[in-house]
Amino acid sequence: MALGLKDIGLAMELIRGIGVTVRHFFQPTVTIHYPKQRREPYPRFRGLVRWDKEKCAACVLCAHYCPVKAIQIVTGEGKEGQKEVLYYQIDAARCMYCGLCSEICPVGALSHSPYYELAVYERQDAVYAQERLAGEPPIIRYR
Amino acid sequence: MITTQEFHVNLGPQHPSTHGVLKLNLVLDGEYIVDCEPVLGQLHRGMEKMAEGMHYGQFIPLTDRLDYLASAANNLAYVLAVEKLMGVEAPERAKYIRVIITELQRIASHLVAIGTWGLDLGAWTVMLYTFRDREMVLDLFEMYCGARLTLNCFRVGGTTYDFPPGFIEKLKEFLDVFPRRVDDYEALLTRNPIWLSRTKDVGVISAEDAVAYGLTGPNLRASGVNWDIRRVYPYEIYDRVEFDVPLGSRGDAFDRYMVRIQEMRQSCRIIKQALEQLPPGEVMLDLPTISLPDKRQFPNNFPAVVRHFHLLVQGYAPQEKEIYLGVENPKGELGFYIVSDGSAYPYRLKIRAPSFINLQILPKVLKGALLADVVCILASLDPVLGEVDR
């Protein structure tokens, strides 16, 4: 079987392609070994929404404006007759992390945290209410 | 006596090469396709109807979910349409930021298109390289607005954020590296004999057919029709930057690949020029009827508090009229047709989704093609099912 001009061209192109992959062997690694190594998110990262009870003015604007209605608030009268939040809940399974609630909150009670590992085993664990809305969320490990 | 009969094959919806939940009912005669019927609607969410119950500002995060590989481009199309309805215009700096982010988004979208297309045809390496470089773009997005895929970063009358410190340096770094990376993809694919034999003269769409079926974007330009909305009806700052519109000649799958490769290079050119011209200033319009007041004046400035609540609870109501505005998305012309009845909610919102309309030509192109080429032709049209089904 004689080698034609076409076969030489084919071989040249294959060598050119392999040349690219070989060159990449000697370039620095870009992947990270995820569960062992973690990448720090950037400061503006929109992770799980956190709620600050002290700052909240109970205006219900977030629950009203949320496009997917992930926020539920029950407001009532406090001891001194002031309006206060009796119950606050964010359903992280419904939340689409659009950032509108923290953008519109007039008192800055809502903020995005850098937490992003939010997989849970039970549906109700994804519902964050009251005390679970502040601080670090409990991260459920693989069992 | 031997009788033959046609063979029916379902391709999808759970098929990795249909790029989503597309189902194709194929009728085969041996290896050749006699008839094809795409079955759409498995990802239908009723977005157009949902829009009728939402304020104009509330719908922006949902437009992310149309073409989720180019969410900022969808944001821009919607925001520009509402701005046209309201008769307002964003500040200069916001326009530049929007163009830079959407052109990055175009690069990211074309990287996925070429990477997954290579993967479908067995060129596994290309996918790894394109996704590595797409990661750099996604990092830039995360730095800019905090999200990587569904950005939700533009607002009616400007943008949410200005560039954070260090962003422009990182972007310039990317622009320096990226053209060489495109050379790498070209070294792997453009003259590769296997790639050429799988794409050349496969899925040919003539210019007449492309226009008749209403194709837009790279699929139309690959057939040799010079139609780019950025050039024909310039929006934002596209009349102030220089760029070429890459065109194909034969309209086959290979031309569609080449047009996408060259568009990425042109996007780099546009971003470079936009960065040079980037003016200082505000990124959000200061118009009491649209823009939210500065939160730092709360709660002492009571009128500002009232305006804040009024804008978010009542919304803003445009005049009673109807508008259509289309912009050049990575996939084609994304248009929003909005009918306003003078209330704070759109009376009707129609989305002209480019992937949906590009997909309509599929039965015609597939007729007579080989079964093995179905995946190639489908990938060359680059549909995103989130947009097809809305």
mmCIF file of N, CA, C and O in Angstrom, chain A residues 9-10 13-14 16-18 20-24 27 30 39-42 44-47 59 61 64-69 96-108, chain B residues 54-55 57-58 61-62 65 125 129 132 139 142-148 150-152 155 160-164 170 184 186-188 191-194 292 295 298 308-309 312-313:
data_model
loop_
_atom_site.group_PDB
_atom_site.id
_atom_site.type_symbol
_atom_site.label_atom_id
_atom_site.label_comp_id
_atom_site.label_asym_id
_atom_site.label_seq_id
_atom_site.Cartn_x
_atom_site.Cartn_y
_atom_site.Cartn_z
ATOM 1 N N GLY A 9 -0.674 14.349 4.614
ATOM 2 C CA GLY A 9 -1.386 15.504 5.168
ATOM 3 C C GLY A 9 -2.169 15.107 6.412
ATOM 4 O O GLY A 9 -2.175 15.812 7.424
ATOM 5 N N LEU A 10 -2.800 13.937 6.355
ATOM 6 C CA LEU A 10 -3.578 13.447 7.496
ATOM 7 C C LEU A 10 -2.669 13.248 8.704
ATOM 8 O O LEU A 10 -2.967 13.693 9.810
ATOM 9 N N GLU A 13 -1.586 16.551 10.259
ATOM 10 C CA GLU A 13 -2.613 17.198 11.083
ATOM 11 C C GLU A 13 -2.776 16.501 12.419
ATOM 12 O O GLU A 13 -2.962 17.143 13.454
ATOM 13 N N LEU A 14 -2.681 15.184 12.403
ATOM 14 C CA LEU A 14 -2.814 14.453 13.667
ATOM 15 C C LEU A 14 -1.655 14.798 14.588
ATOM 16 O O LEU A 14 -1.833 14.988 15.797
ATOM 17 N N ARG A 16 -0.015 17.580 14.569
ATOM 18 C CA ARG A 16 -0.250 18.952 15.038
ATOM 19 C C ARG A 16 -1.212 18.960 16.239
ATOM 20 O O ARG A 16 -0.977 19.645 17.238
ATOM 21 N N GLY A 17 -2.268 18.150 16.128
ATOM 22 C CA GLY A 17 -3.230 18.077 17.231
ATOM 23 C C GLY A 17 -2.604 17.495 18.475
ATOM 24 O O GLY A 17 -2.789 18.006 19.587
ATOM 25 N N ILE A 18 -1.802 16.431 18.290
ATOM 26 C CA ILE A 18 -1.155 15.808 19.453
ATOM 27 C C ILE A 18 -0.147 16.778 20.058
ATOM 28 O O ILE A 18 0.026 16.835 21.279
ATOM 29 N N VAL A 20 -0.490 19.933 20.397
ATOM 30 C CA VAL A 20 -1.209 20.828 21.322
ATOM 31 C C VAL A 20 -1.418 20.144 22.667
ATOM 32 O O VAL A 20 -1.171 20.725 23.733
ATOM 33 N N THR A 21 -1.847 18.876 22.621
ATOM 34 C CA THR A 21 -2.112 18.192 23.893
ATOM 35 C C THR A 21 -0.816 17.950 24.658
ATOM 36 O O THR A 21 -0.787 18.069 25.876
ATOM 37 N N VAL A 22 0.264 17.636 23.940
ATOM 38 C CA VAL A 22 1.537 17.415 24.630
ATOM 39 C C VAL A 22 2.014 18.704 25.286
ATOM 40 O O VAL A 22 2.497 18.703 26.417
ATOM 41 N N ARG A 23 1.832 19.823 24.586
ATOM 42 C CA ARG A 23 2.245 21.107 25.156
ATOM 43 C C ARG A 23 1.491 21.384 26.471
ATOM 44 O O ARG A 23 2.024 21.958 27.404
ATOM 45 N N HIS A 24 0.234 20.927 26.524
ATOM 46 C CA HIS A 24 -0.553 21.180 27.730
ATOM 47 C C HIS A 24 -0.122 20.324 28.907
ATOM 48 O O HIS A 24 -0.463 20.642 30.047
ATOM 49 N N GLN A 27 1.966 22.523 31.177
ATOM 50 C CA GLN A 27 1.399 23.763 31.715
ATOM 51 C C GLN A 27 0.855 23.514 33.118
ATOM 52 O O GLN A 27 0.517 22.383 33.455
ATOM 53 N N VAL A 30 -4.918 23.423 36.285
ATOM 54 C CA VAL A 30 -5.954 24.405 36.589
ATOM 55 C C VAL A 30 -7.050 23.814 37.464
ATOM 56 O O VAL A 30 -7.816 24.549 38.066
ATOM 57 N N ARG A 39 -11.981 26.442 46.836
ATOM 58 C CA ARG A 39 -11.650 27.756 46.315
ATOM 59 C C ARG A 39 -12.472 28.791 47.083
ATOM 60 O O ARG A 39 -13.657 28.590 47.301
ATOM 61 N N GLU A 40 -11.830 29.866 47.504
ATOM 62 C CA GLU A 40 -12.548 30.934 48.204
ATOM 63 C C GLU A 40 -13.416 31.691 47.188
ATOM 64 O O GLU A 40 -12.908 32.127 46.161
ATOM 65 N N PRO A 41 -14.705 31.861 47.453
ATOM 66 C CA PRO A 41 -15.516 32.660 46.531
ATOM 67 C C PRO A 41 -15.110 34.138 46.598
ATOM 68 O O PRO A 41 -14.517 34.583 47.586
ATOM 69 N N TYR A 42 -15.438 34.878 45.553
ATOM 70 C CA TYR A 42 -15.138 36.307 45.524
ATOM 71 C C TYR A 42 -16.055 37.038 46.508
ATOM 72 O O TYR A 42 -17.106 36.519 46.877
ATOM 73 N N ARG A 44 -18.245 39.325 46.323
ATOM 74 C CA ARG A 44 -19.643 39.583 45.963
ATOM 75 C C ARG A 44 -20.439 38.295 45.759
ATOM 76 O O ARG A 44 -21.588 38.351 45.325
ATOM 77 N N PHE A 45 -19.850 37.154 46.065
ATOM 78 C CA PHE A 45 -20.501 35.870 45.771
ATOM 79 C C PHE A 45 -21.885 35.795 46.404
ATOM 80 O O PHE A 45 -22.081 36.141 47.560
ATOM 81 N N ARG A 46 -22.857 35.335 45.603
ATOM 82 C CA ARG A 46 -24.228 35.229 46.090
ATOM 83 C C ARG A 46 -24.505 33.802 46.515
ATOM 84 O O ARG A 46 -24.956 32.988 45.727
ATOM 85 N N GLY A 47 -24.230 33.503 47.778
ATOM 86 C CA GLY A 47 -24.531 32.177 48.315
ATOM 87 C C GLY A 47 -25.825 32.201 49.106
ATOM 88 O O GLY A 47 -26.720 32.999 48.838
ATOM 89 N N CYS A 59 -40.633 45.038 57.541
ATOM 90 C CA CYS A 59 -41.392 45.773 56.522
ATOM 91 C C CYS A 59 -42.002 44.841 55.482
ATOM 92 O O CYS A 59 -42.833 45.270 54.686
ATOM 93 N N LEU A 61 -40.959 43.757 52.764
ATOM 94 C CA LEU A 61 -40.677 44.082 51.371
ATOM 95 C C LEU A 61 -40.040 42.898 50.651
ATOM 96 O O LEU A 61 -40.354 42.612 49.496
ATOM 97 N N HIS A 64 -42.547 40.316 49.693
ATOM 98 C CA HIS A 64 -43.411 40.822 48.642
ATOM 99 C C HIS A 64 -42.714 40.793 47.290
ATOM 100 O O HIS A 64 -43.325 40.477 46.281
ATOM 101 N N TYR A 65 -41.422 41.120 47.260
ATOM 102 C CA TYR A 65 -40.745 41.326 45.986
ATOM 103 C C TYR A 65 -40.118 40.052 45.448
ATOM 104 O O TYR A 65 -39.852 39.964 44.256
ATOM 105 N N CYS A 66 -39.839 39.072 46.293
ATOM 106 C CA CYS A 66 -39.159 37.848 45.855
ATOM 107 C C CYS A 66 -39.891 37.231 44.659
ATOM 108 O O CYS A 66 -41.074 36.896 44.754
ATOM 109 N N PRO A 67 -39.251 37.076 43.498
ATOM 110 C CA PRO A 67 -39.970 36.599 42.316
ATOM 111 C C PRO A 67 -40.454 35.155 42.445
ATOM 112 O O PRO A 67 -41.421 34.779 41.798
ATOM 113 N N VAL A 68 -39.785 34.337 43.279
ATOM 114 C CA VAL A 68 -40.211 32.942 43.420
ATOM 115 C C VAL A 68 -40.891 32.680 44.758
ATOM 116 O O VAL A 68 -41.206 31.538 45.077
ATOM 117 N N LYS A 69 -41.125 33.719 45.509
ATOM 118 C CA LYS A 69 -41.827 33.633 46.807
ATOM 119 C C LYS A 69 -41.177 32.596 47.726
ATOM 120 O O LYS A 69 -41.830 31.679 48.239
ATOM 121 N N MET A 96 -33.610 31.261 44.168
ATOM 122 C CA MET A 96 -32.785 31.135 42.956
ATOM 123 C C MET A 96 -31.573 32.064 43.017
ATOM 124 O O MET A 96 -30.944 32.328 42.003
ATOM 125 N N TYR A 97 -31.267 32.562 44.185
ATOM 126 C CA TYR A 97 -30.038 33.351 44.410
ATOM 127 C C TYR A 97 -29.899 34.501 43.419
ATOM 128 O O TYR A 97 -28.825 34.745 42.897
ATOM 129 N N CYS A 98 -31.016 35.192 43.178
ATOM 130 C CA CYS A 98 -30.966 36.305 42.226
ATOM 131 C C CYS A 98 -30.431 37.552 42.893
ATOM 132 O O CYS A 98 -29.998 38.480 42.220
ATOM 133 N N GLY A 99 -30.485 37.623 44.217
ATOM 134 C CA GLY A 99 -29.905 38.763 44.917
ATOM 135 C C GLY A 99 -30.830 39.953 45.037
ATOM 136 O O GLY A 99 -30.428 41.001 45.530
ATOM 137 N N LEU A 100 -32.106 39.820 44.598
ATOM 138 C CA LEU A 100 -33.007 40.976 44.670
ATOM 139 C C LEU A 100 -33.331 41.335 46.112
ATOM 140 O O LEU A 100 -33.415 42.502 46.465
ATOM 141 N N CYS A 101 -33.514 40.338 46.993
ATOM 142 C CA CYS A 101 -33.940 40.638 48.368
ATOM 143 C C CYS A 101 -32.869 41.429 49.105
ATOM 144 O O CYS A 101 -33.169 42.420 49.771
ATOM 145 N N SER A 102 -31.612 41.020 48.972
ATOM 146 C CA SER A 102 -30.572 41.762 49.688
ATOM 147 C C SER A 102 -30.348 43.120 49.037
ATOM 148 O O SER A 102 -29.902 44.060 49.688
ATOM 149 N N GLU A 103 -30.684 43.213 47.741
ATOM 150 C CA GLU A 103 -30.519 44.504 47.060
ATOM 151 C C GLU A 103 -31.561 45.514 47.516
ATOM 152 O O GLU A 103 -31.273 46.705 47.641
ATOM 153 N N ILE A 104 -32.787 45.048 47.778
ATOM 154 C CA ILE A 104 -33.861 45.991 48.085
ATOM 155 C C ILE A 104 -34.065 46.186 49.575
ATOM 156 O O ILE A 104 -34.754 47.117 49.966
ATOM 157 N N CYS A 105 -33.499 45.341 50.432
ATOM 158 C CA CYS A 105 -33.748 45.474 51.878
ATOM 159 C C CYS A 105 -33.305 46.850 52.350
ATOM 160 O O CYS A 105 -32.130 47.191 52.240
ATOM 161 N N PRO A 106 -34.228 47.668 52.861
ATOM 162 C CA PRO A 106 -33.863 49.054 53.182
ATOM 163 C C PRO A 106 -32.935 49.181 54.385
ATOM 164 O O PRO A 106 -32.269 50.201 54.522
ATOM 165 N N VAL A 107 -32.886 48.155 55.252
ATOM 166 C CA VAL A 107 -32.045 48.268 56.448
ATOM 167 C C VAL A 107 -30.833 47.343 56.402
ATOM 168 O O VAL A 107 -30.078 47.253 57.363
ATOM 169 N N GLY A 108 -30.654 46.635 55.304
ATOM 170 C CA GLY A 108 -29.491 45.760 55.173
ATOM 171 C C GLY A 108 -29.528 44.559 56.095
ATOM 172 O O GLY A 108 -28.498 44.086 56.549
ATOM 173 N N MET B 54 -45.992 39.884 37.139
ATOM 174 C CA MET B 54 -44.806 40.416 37.817
ATOM 175 C C MET B 54 -44.550 41.850 37.410
ATOM 176 O O MET B 54 -44.895 42.265 36.302
ATOM 177 N N HIS B 55 -43.899 42.579 38.313
ATOM 178 C CA HIS B 55 -43.440 43.922 37.959
ATOM 179 C C HIS B 55 -42.361 43.807 36.889
ATOM 180 O O HIS B 55 -41.740 42.757 36.726
ATOM 181 N N GLY B 57 -39.425 44.996 36.915
ATOM 182 C CA GLY B 57 -38.117 44.707 37.487
ATOM 183 C C GLY B 57 -37.992 43.287 38.007
ATOM 184 O O GLY B 57 -36.907 42.727 38.033
ATOM 185 N N GLN B 58 -39.115 42.706 38.415
ATOM 186 C CA GLN B 58 -39.080 41.358 38.993
ATOM 187 C C GLN B 58 -38.807 40.285 37.946
ATOM 188 O O GLN B 58 -38.383 39.192 38.291
ATOM 189 N N PRO B 61 -34.621 38.425 36.742
ATOM 190 C CA PRO B 61 -33.959 37.149 37.033
ATOM 191 C C PRO B 61 -34.539 35.967 36.277
ATOM 192 O O PRO B 61 -33.850 34.982 36.062
ATOM 193 N N LEU B 62 -35.793 36.058 35.840
ATOM 194 C CA LEU B 62 -36.353 34.930 35.081
ATOM 195 C C LEU B 62 -35.812 34.895 33.662
ATOM 196 O O LEU B 62 -35.741 33.830 33.054
ATOM 197 N N ARG B 65 -33.075 32.529 32.836
ATOM 198 C CA ARG B 65 -33.374 31.114 32.616
ATOM 199 C C ARG B 65 -33.846 30.818 31.202
ATOM 200 O O ARG B 65 -34.293 29.702 30.941
ATOM 201 N N THR B 125 -10.910 16.212 23.735
ATOM 202 C CA THR B 125 -9.952 17.186 24.258
ATOM 203 C C THR B 125 -10.454 18.619 24.152
ATOM 204 O O THR B 125 -10.240 19.414 25.062
ATOM 205 N N TYR B 129 -10.599 21.853 26.991
ATOM 206 C CA TYR B 129 -9.940 23.152 26.849
ATOM 207 C C TYR B 129 -10.946 24.294 26.852
ATOM 208 O O TYR B 129 -10.727 25.327 27.479
ATOM 209 N N ARG B 132 -12.225 24.852 30.326
ATOM 210 C CA ARG B 132 -11.211 25.500 31.165
ATOM 211 C C ARG B 132 -11.221 27.008 30.926
ATOM 212 O O ARG B 132 -11.171 27.799 31.864
ATOM 213 N N ASP B 139 -15.307 33.099 36.241
ATOM 214 C CA ASP B 139 -14.655 33.736 37.385
ATOM 215 C C ASP B 139 -14.815 35.251 37.322
ATOM 216 O O ASP B 139 -15.055 35.903 38.346
ATOM 217 N N GLU B 142 -18.266 36.041 38.395
ATOM 218 C CA GLU B 142 -18.438 35.900 39.844
ATOM 219 C C GLU B 142 -17.848 37.106 40.565
ATOM 220 O O GLU B 142 -18.390 37.592 41.545
ATOM 221 N N MET B 143 -16.741 37.573 40.023
ATOM 222 C CA MET B 143 -16.107 38.755 40.608
ATOM 223 C C MET B 143 -16.997 39.988 40.426
ATOM 224 O O MET B 143 -17.119 40.816 41.326
ATOM 225 N N TYR B 144 -17.654 40.060 39.256
ATOM 226 C CA TYR B 144 -18.441 41.255 38.946
ATOM 227 C C TYR B 144 -19.755 41.289 39.719
ATOM 228 O O TYR B 144 -20.095 42.293 40.336
ATOM 229 N N CYS B 145 -20.519 40.186 39.680
ATOM 230 C CA CYS B 145 -21.856 40.269 40.266
ATOM 231 C C CYS B 145 -22.145 39.166 41.282
ATOM 232 O O CYS B 145 -23.186 39.195 41.906
ATOM 233 N N GLY B 146 -21.250 38.219 41.478
ATOM 234 C CA GLY B 146 -21.478 37.222 42.511
ATOM 235 C C GLY B 146 -22.084 35.932 42.027
ATOM 236 O O GLY B 146 -22.132 34.974 42.773
ATOM 237 N N ALA B 147 -22.583 35.894 40.800
ATOM 238 C CA ALA B 147 -23.133 34.650 40.272
ATOM 239 C C ALA B 147 -22.302 34.238 39.071
ATOM 240 O O ALA B 147 -21.688 35.063 38.420
ATOM 241 N N ARG B 148 -22.320 32.939 38.801
ATOM 242 C CA ARG B 148 -21.493 32.457 37.704
ATOM 243 C C ARG B 148 -22.312 32.147 36.459
ATOM 244 O O ARG B 148 -21.838 32.313 35.361
ATOM 245 N N THR B 150 -26.321 32.393 36.259
ATOM 246 C CA THR B 150 -27.496 33.249 36.112
ATOM 247 C C THR B 150 -27.180 34.588 36.762
ATOM 248 O O THR B 150 -27.339 34.753 37.959
ATOM 249 N N LEU B 151 -26.719 35.525 35.941
ATOM 250 C CA LEU B 151 -26.074 36.717 36.499
ATOM 251 C C LEU B 151 -27.044 37.710 37.132
ATOM 252 O O LEU B 151 -26.791 38.222 38.193
ATOM 253 N N ASN B 152 -28.163 37.994 36.421
ATOM 254 C CA ASN B 152 -29.119 38.976 36.935
ATOM 255 C C ASN B 152 -28.404 40.257 37.332
ATOM 256 O O ASN B 152 -28.523 40.743 38.454
ATOM 257 N N ARG B 155 -30.123 46.257 35.287
ATOM 258 C CA ARG B 155 -31.410 46.765 35.764
ATOM 259 C C ARG B 155 -31.939 47.767 34.749
ATOM 260 O O ARG B 155 -31.161 48.311 33.956
ATOM 261 N N THR B 160 -26.467 46.881 38.059
ATOM 262 C CA THR B 160 -26.473 46.803 39.521
ATOM 263 C C THR B 160 -25.162 47.294 40.106
ATOM 264 O O THR B 160 -25.142 48.020 41.079
ATOM 265 N N TYR B 161 -24.072 46.815 39.526
ATOM 266 C CA TYR B 161 -22.773 47.066 40.131
ATOM 267 C C TYR B 161 -21.851 47.755 39.135
ATOM 268 O O TYR B 161 -21.996 47.614 37.931
ATOM 269 N N ASP B 162 -20.851 48.444 39.694
ATOM 270 C CA ASP B 162 -19.713 48.896 38.904
ATOM 271 C C ASP B 162 -18.677 47.780 38.946
ATOM 272 O O ASP B 162 -18.796 46.840 39.729
ATOM 273 N N PHE B 163 -17.634 47.893 38.107
ATOM 274 C CA PHE B 163 -16.576 46.887 38.153
ATOM 275 C C PHE B 163 -15.873 46.943 39.500
ATOM 276 O O PHE B 163 -15.524 48.019 39.964
ATOM 277 N N PRO B 164 -15.645 45.809 40.146
ATOM 278 C CA PRO B 164 -14.915 45.828 41.421
ATOM 279 C C PRO B 164 -13.434 46.091 41.164
ATOM 280 O O PRO B 164 -12.957 45.930 40.038
ATOM 281 N N LYS B 170 -7.817 41.760 35.592
ATOM 282 C CA LYS B 170 -8.064 40.333 35.335
ATOM 283 C C LYS B 170 -8.652 40.121 33.938
ATOM 284 O O LYS B 170 -8.321 39.152 33.249
ATOM 285 N N ASP B 184 -5.374 27.295 19.720
ATOM 286 C CA ASP B 184 -5.287 25.885 20.122
ATOM 287 C C ASP B 184 -6.492 25.093 19.628
ATOM 288 O O ASP B 184 -6.351 23.990 19.117
ATOM 289 N N GLU B 186 -8.322 25.778 17.170
ATOM 290 C CA GLU B 186 -8.243 25.675 15.708
ATOM 291 C C GLU B 186 -7.215 24.629 15.303
ATOM 292 O O GLU B 186 -7.410 23.907 14.326
ATOM 293 N N ALA B 187 -6.105 24.555 16.056
ATOM 294 C CA ALA B 187 -5.097 23.540 15.744
ATOM 295 C C ALA B 187 -5.682 22.144 15.912
ATOM 296 O O ALA B 187 -5.324 21.223 15.186
ATOM 297 N N LEU B 188 -6.603 22.009 16.874
ATOM 298 C CA LEU B 188 -7.184 20.685 17.109
ATOM 299 C C LEU B 188 -8.268 20.346 16.095
ATOM 300 O O LEU B 188 -8.464 19.190 15.773
ATOM 301 N N ARG B 191 -8.338 22.010 10.735
ATOM 302 C CA ARG B 191 -7.852 21.265 9.577
ATOM 303 C C ARG B 191 -7.752 19.772 9.869
ATOM 304 O O ARG B 191 -7.132 19.036 9.124
ATOM 305 N N ASN B 192 -8.329 19.375 10.978
ATOM 306 C CA ASN B 192 -8.312 17.955 11.333
ATOM 307 C C ASN B 192 -9.158 17.157 10.338
ATOM 308 O O ASN B 192 -10.332 17.461 10.145
ATOM 309 N N PRO B 193 -8.572 16.150 9.666
ATOM 310 C CA PRO B 193 -9.316 15.439 8.614
ATOM 311 C C PRO B 193 -10.603 14.799 9.116
ATOM 312 O O PRO B 193 -11.601 14.759 8.380
ATOM 313 N N ILE B 194 -10.589 14.299 10.373
ATOM 314 C CA ILE B 194 -11.805 13.658 10.890
ATOM 315 C C ILE B 194 -12.900 14.699 11.071
ATOM 316 O O ILE B 194 -14.054 14.515 10.676
ATOM 317 N N LEU B 292 -34.038 53.146 42.282
ATOM 318 C CA LEU B 292 -34.195 53.132 43.737
ATOM 319 C C LEU B 292 -33.289 54.196 44.354
ATOM 320 O O LEU B 292 -32.183 54.423 43.869
ATOM 321 N N LYS B 295 -29.524 53.856 49.534
ATOM 322 C CA LYS B 295 -29.954 53.322 50.831
ATOM 323 C C LYS B 295 -29.258 53.991 52.007
ATOM 324 O O LYS B 295 -29.698 53.856 53.141
ATOM 325 N N PHE B 298 -31.322 56.271 54.315
ATOM 326 C CA PHE B 298 -32.383 55.734 55.181
ATOM 327 C C PHE B 298 -31.907 55.764 56.617
ATOM 328 O O PHE B 298 -30.717 55.577 56.860
ATOM 329 N N HIS B 308 -38.733 54.477 47.849
ATOM 330 C CA HIS B 308 -38.213 53.106 47.796
ATOM 331 C C HIS B 308 -39.361 52.106 47.854
ATOM 332 O O HIS B 308 -39.463 51.200 47.023
ATOM 333 N N PHE B 309 -40.245 52.284 48.825
ATOM 334 C CA PHE B 309 -41.355 51.342 48.987
ATOM 335 C C PHE B 309 -42.349 51.459 47.840
ATOM 336 O O PHE B 309 -42.889 50.462 47.380
ATOM 337 N N LEU B 312 -41.078 49.620 44.786
ATOM 338 C CA LEU B 312 -41.004 48.168 44.894
ATOM 339 C C LEU B 312 -42.365 47.523 45.097
ATOM 340 O O LEU B 312 -42.588 46.398 44.677
ATOM 341 N N VAL B 313 -43.290 48.239 45.736
ATOM 342 C CA VAL B 313 -44.612 47.648 45.987
ATOM 343 C C VAL B 313 -45.557 47.950 44.825
ATOM 344 O O VAL B 313 -46.231 47.053 44.320
#
